[in-house]
CSV table of C-alpha atoms in Angstrom, one decimal:
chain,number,residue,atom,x,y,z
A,1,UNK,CA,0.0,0.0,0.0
A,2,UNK,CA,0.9,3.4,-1.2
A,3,UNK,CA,1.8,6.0,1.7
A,4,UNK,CA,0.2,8.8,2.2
A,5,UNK,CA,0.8,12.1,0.2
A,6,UNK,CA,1.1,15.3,1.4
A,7,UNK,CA,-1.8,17.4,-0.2
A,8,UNK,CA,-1.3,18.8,-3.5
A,9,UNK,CA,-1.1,22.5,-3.7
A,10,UNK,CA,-4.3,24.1,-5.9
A,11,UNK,CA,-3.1,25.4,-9.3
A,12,UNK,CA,-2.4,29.3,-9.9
A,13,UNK,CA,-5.5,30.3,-11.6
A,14,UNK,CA,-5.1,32.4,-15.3
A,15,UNK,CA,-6.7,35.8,-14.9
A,16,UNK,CA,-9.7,35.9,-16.9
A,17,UNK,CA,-8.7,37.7,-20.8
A,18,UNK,CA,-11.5,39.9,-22.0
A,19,UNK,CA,-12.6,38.6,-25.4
A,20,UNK,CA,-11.7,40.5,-28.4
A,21,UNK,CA,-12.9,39.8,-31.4
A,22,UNK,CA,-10.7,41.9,-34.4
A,23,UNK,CA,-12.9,44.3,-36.8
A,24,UNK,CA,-9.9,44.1,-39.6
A,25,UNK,CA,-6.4,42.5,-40.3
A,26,UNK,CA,-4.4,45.5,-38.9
A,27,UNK,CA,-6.1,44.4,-35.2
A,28,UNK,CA,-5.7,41.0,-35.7
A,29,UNK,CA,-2.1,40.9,-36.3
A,30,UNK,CA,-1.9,43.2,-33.3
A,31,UNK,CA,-3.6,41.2,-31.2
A,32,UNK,CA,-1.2,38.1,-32.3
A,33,UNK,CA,2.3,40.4,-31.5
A,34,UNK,CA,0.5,41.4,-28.1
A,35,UNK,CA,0.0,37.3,-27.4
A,36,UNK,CA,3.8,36.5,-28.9
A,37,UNK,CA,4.9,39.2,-26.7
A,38,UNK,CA,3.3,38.4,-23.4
A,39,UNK,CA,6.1,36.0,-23.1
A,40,UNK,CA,9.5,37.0,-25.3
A,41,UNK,CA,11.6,33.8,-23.8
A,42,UNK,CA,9.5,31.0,-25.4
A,43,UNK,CA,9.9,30.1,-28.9
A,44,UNK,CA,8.0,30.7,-31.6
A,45,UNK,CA,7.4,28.3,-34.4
A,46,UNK,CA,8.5,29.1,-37.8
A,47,UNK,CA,7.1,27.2,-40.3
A,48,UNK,CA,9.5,25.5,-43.0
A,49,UNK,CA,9.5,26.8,-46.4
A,50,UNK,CA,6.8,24.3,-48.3
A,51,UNK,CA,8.4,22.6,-51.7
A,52,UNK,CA,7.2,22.6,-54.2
A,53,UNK,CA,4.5,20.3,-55.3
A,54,UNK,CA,6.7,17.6,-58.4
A,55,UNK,CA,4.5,14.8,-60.2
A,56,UNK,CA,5.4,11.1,-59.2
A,57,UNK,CA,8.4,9.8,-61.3
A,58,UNK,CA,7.2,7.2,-63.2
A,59,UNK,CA,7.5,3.5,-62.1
A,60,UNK,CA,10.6,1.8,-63.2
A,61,UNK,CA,8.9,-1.3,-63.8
A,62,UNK,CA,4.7,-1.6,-65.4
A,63,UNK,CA,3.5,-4.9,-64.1
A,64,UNK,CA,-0.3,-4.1,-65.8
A,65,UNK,CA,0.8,-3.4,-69.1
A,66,UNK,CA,-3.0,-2.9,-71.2
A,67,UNK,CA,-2.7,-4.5,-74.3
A,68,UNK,CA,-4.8,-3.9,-77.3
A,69,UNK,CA,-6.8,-6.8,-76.9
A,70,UNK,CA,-10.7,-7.4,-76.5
A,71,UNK,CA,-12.4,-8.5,-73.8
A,72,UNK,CA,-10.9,-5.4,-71.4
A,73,UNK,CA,-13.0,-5.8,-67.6
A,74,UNK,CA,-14.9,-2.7,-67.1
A,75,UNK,CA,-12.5,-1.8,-64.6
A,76,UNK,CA,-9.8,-1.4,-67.2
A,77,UNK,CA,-11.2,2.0,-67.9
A,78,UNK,CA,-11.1,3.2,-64.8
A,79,UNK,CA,-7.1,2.0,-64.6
A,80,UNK,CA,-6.4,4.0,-68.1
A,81,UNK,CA,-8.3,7.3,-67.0
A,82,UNK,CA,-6.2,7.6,-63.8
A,83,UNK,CA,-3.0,7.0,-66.0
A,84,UNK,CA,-3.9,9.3,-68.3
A,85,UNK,CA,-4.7,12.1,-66.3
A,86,UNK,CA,-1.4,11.0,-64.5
A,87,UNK,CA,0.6,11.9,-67.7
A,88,UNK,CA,-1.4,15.2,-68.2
A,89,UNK,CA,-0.7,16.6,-65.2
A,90,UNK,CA,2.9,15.4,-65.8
A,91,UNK,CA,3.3,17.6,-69.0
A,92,UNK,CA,1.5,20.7,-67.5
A,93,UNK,CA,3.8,20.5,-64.5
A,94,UNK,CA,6.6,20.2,-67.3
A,95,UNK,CA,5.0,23.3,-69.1
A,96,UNK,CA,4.7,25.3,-66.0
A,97,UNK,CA,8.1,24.6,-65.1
A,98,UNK,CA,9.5,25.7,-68.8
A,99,UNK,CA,7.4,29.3,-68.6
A,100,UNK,CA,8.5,29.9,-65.1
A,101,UNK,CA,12.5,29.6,-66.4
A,102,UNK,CA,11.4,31.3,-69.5
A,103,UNK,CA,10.1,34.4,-66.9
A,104,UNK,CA,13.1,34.1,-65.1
A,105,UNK,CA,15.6,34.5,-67.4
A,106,UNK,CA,13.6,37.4,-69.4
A,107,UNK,CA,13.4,38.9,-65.8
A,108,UNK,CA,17.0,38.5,-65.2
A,109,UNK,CA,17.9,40.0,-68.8
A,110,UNK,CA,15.4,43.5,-67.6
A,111,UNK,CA,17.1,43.2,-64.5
A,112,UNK,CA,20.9,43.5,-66.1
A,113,UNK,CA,19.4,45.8,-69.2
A,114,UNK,CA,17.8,48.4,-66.2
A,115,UNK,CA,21.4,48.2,-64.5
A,116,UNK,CA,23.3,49.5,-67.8
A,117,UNK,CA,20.6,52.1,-68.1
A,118,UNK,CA,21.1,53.4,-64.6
A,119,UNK,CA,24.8,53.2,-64.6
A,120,UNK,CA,25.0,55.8,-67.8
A,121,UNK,CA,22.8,57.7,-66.3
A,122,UNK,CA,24.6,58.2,-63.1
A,123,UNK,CA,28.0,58.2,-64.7
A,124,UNK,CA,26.0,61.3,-67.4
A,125,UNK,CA,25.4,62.9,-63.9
A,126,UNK,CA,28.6,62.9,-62.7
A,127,UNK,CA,30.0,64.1,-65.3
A,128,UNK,CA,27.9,67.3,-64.8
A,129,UNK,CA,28.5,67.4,-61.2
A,130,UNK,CA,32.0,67.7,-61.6
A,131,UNK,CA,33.7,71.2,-61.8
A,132,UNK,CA,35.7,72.3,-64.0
A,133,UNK,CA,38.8,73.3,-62.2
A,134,UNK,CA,39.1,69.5,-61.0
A,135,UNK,CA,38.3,68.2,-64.6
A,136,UNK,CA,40.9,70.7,-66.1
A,137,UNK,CA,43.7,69.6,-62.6
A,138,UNK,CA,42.5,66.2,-64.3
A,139,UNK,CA,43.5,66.7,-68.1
A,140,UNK,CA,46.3,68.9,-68.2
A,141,UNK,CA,48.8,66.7,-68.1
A,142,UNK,CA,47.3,64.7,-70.7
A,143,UNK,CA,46.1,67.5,-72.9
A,144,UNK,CA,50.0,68.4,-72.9
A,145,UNK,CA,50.9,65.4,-73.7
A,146,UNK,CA,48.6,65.2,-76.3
A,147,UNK,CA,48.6,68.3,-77.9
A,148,UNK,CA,50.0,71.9,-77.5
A,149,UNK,CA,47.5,73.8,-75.7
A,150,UNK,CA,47.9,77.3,-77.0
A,151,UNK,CA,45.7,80.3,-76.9
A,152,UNK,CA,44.7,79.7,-80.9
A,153,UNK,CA,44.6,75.7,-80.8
A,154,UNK,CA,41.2,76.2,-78.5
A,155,UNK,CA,38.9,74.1,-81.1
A,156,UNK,CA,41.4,71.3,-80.8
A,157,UNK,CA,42.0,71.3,-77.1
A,158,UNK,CA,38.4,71.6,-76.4
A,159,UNK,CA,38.0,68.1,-79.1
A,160,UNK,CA,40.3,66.5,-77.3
A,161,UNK,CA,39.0,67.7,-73.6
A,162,UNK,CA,35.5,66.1,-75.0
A,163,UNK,CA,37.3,63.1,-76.2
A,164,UNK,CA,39.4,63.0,-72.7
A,165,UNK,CA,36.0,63.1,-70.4
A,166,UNK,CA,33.9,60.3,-72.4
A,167,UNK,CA,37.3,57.8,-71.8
A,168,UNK,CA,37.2,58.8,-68.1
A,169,UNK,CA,33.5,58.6,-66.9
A,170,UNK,CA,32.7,55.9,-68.9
C-alpha cells in the first residue's frame, strides 16, 4: 500500500482575458504580436519553407501493361483514366516549369538591361556634377601630352577635352 501524500497545492489560476474579437487585419495581427509578446523567452514556431509540389516519377517497372486486346473488364477503364490524367498533369507541370525559367531568365535580362541604363545615367550625372577646375587639374597633363594647348589651338584642345571626359567617366 501506497503511503500517504502530502496534499497537493491548488493550481495558480489564469486571470480571466476579456474577449476580443478583431474588426480588420491591422487588429488581428496586433492582437497576435500582443500574445507573442506576453512571453518573449519562449519560442516561436517558424514554419518551413513548403516545396514545391513535383508529379510522381514514373515506375521503373509496369506490371499491368493494357494490351490492345478485347475483352478489357470494365475496370480497365477506370485503370487507363487515372494513367492518363497522370501523364497530363505530368506535361502541364513540365509546361509550367518551362514558362517559369522562361520568366526568369527574361526577368533576369530587364534586371541587367535596367542596370546598364542606370549606370550611364549616373556616370551622365557625374560628369555634370564635376567642376571644372578638378576636370581641367584632371586633363592637363594629358592634354599636354597630347597636344600643344595654346591660346589659338582652342577648337582642338576643347576636341580632345570632350574626347578625354567620355574615356574617363565611362
Amino acid at each position: 500500500m501506497a503511503a500517504p501524500s502530502a496534499p497537493r497545492p491548488p493550481r495558480p489560476r489564469k486571470e480571466p482575458q476579456p474577449l476580443v474579437i478583431p474588426r480588420n487585419a491591422a487588429e488581428e495581427q496586433r492582437l497576435r504580436l500582443e500574445r507573442l509578446m506576453r512571453n518573449p523567452e519562449k519560442t516561436v514556431p517558424i514554419p518551413e519553407k513548403l516545396n514545391e509540389w513535383a508529379p510522381r516519377p514514373p515506375p521503373e517497372f509496369v506490371r499491368d501493361v493494357m494490351g490492345s486486346s478485347a475483352g478489357a473488364g470494365s475496370g480497365e477503364f477506370h485503370v487507363y483514366r487515372h494513367l492518363r490524367r497522370r501523364e497530363y498533369q505530368r506535361q502541364d507541370f513540365m509546361d509550367a516549369m518551362a514558362e517559369k525559367q522562361r520568366l526568369d531568365e527574361e526577368f533576369q535580362k530587364k534586371l541587367e538591361r535596367n542596370k546598364m541604363i542606370a549606370e550611364e545615367q549616373t556616370a551622365k550625372r557625374r560628369r555634370k556634377r564635376w567642376p571644372a577646375s578638378q576636370i581641367w587639374l584632371l586633363l592637363l597633363p594629358w592634354l599636354r601630352s597630347r597636344t600643344s594647348v595654346q591660346a589659338g589651338n582652342a577648337a582642338q584642345t576643347r576636341k580632345h577635352l570632350l574626347l578625354a571626359l567620355n574615356g574617363l567617366m565611362v
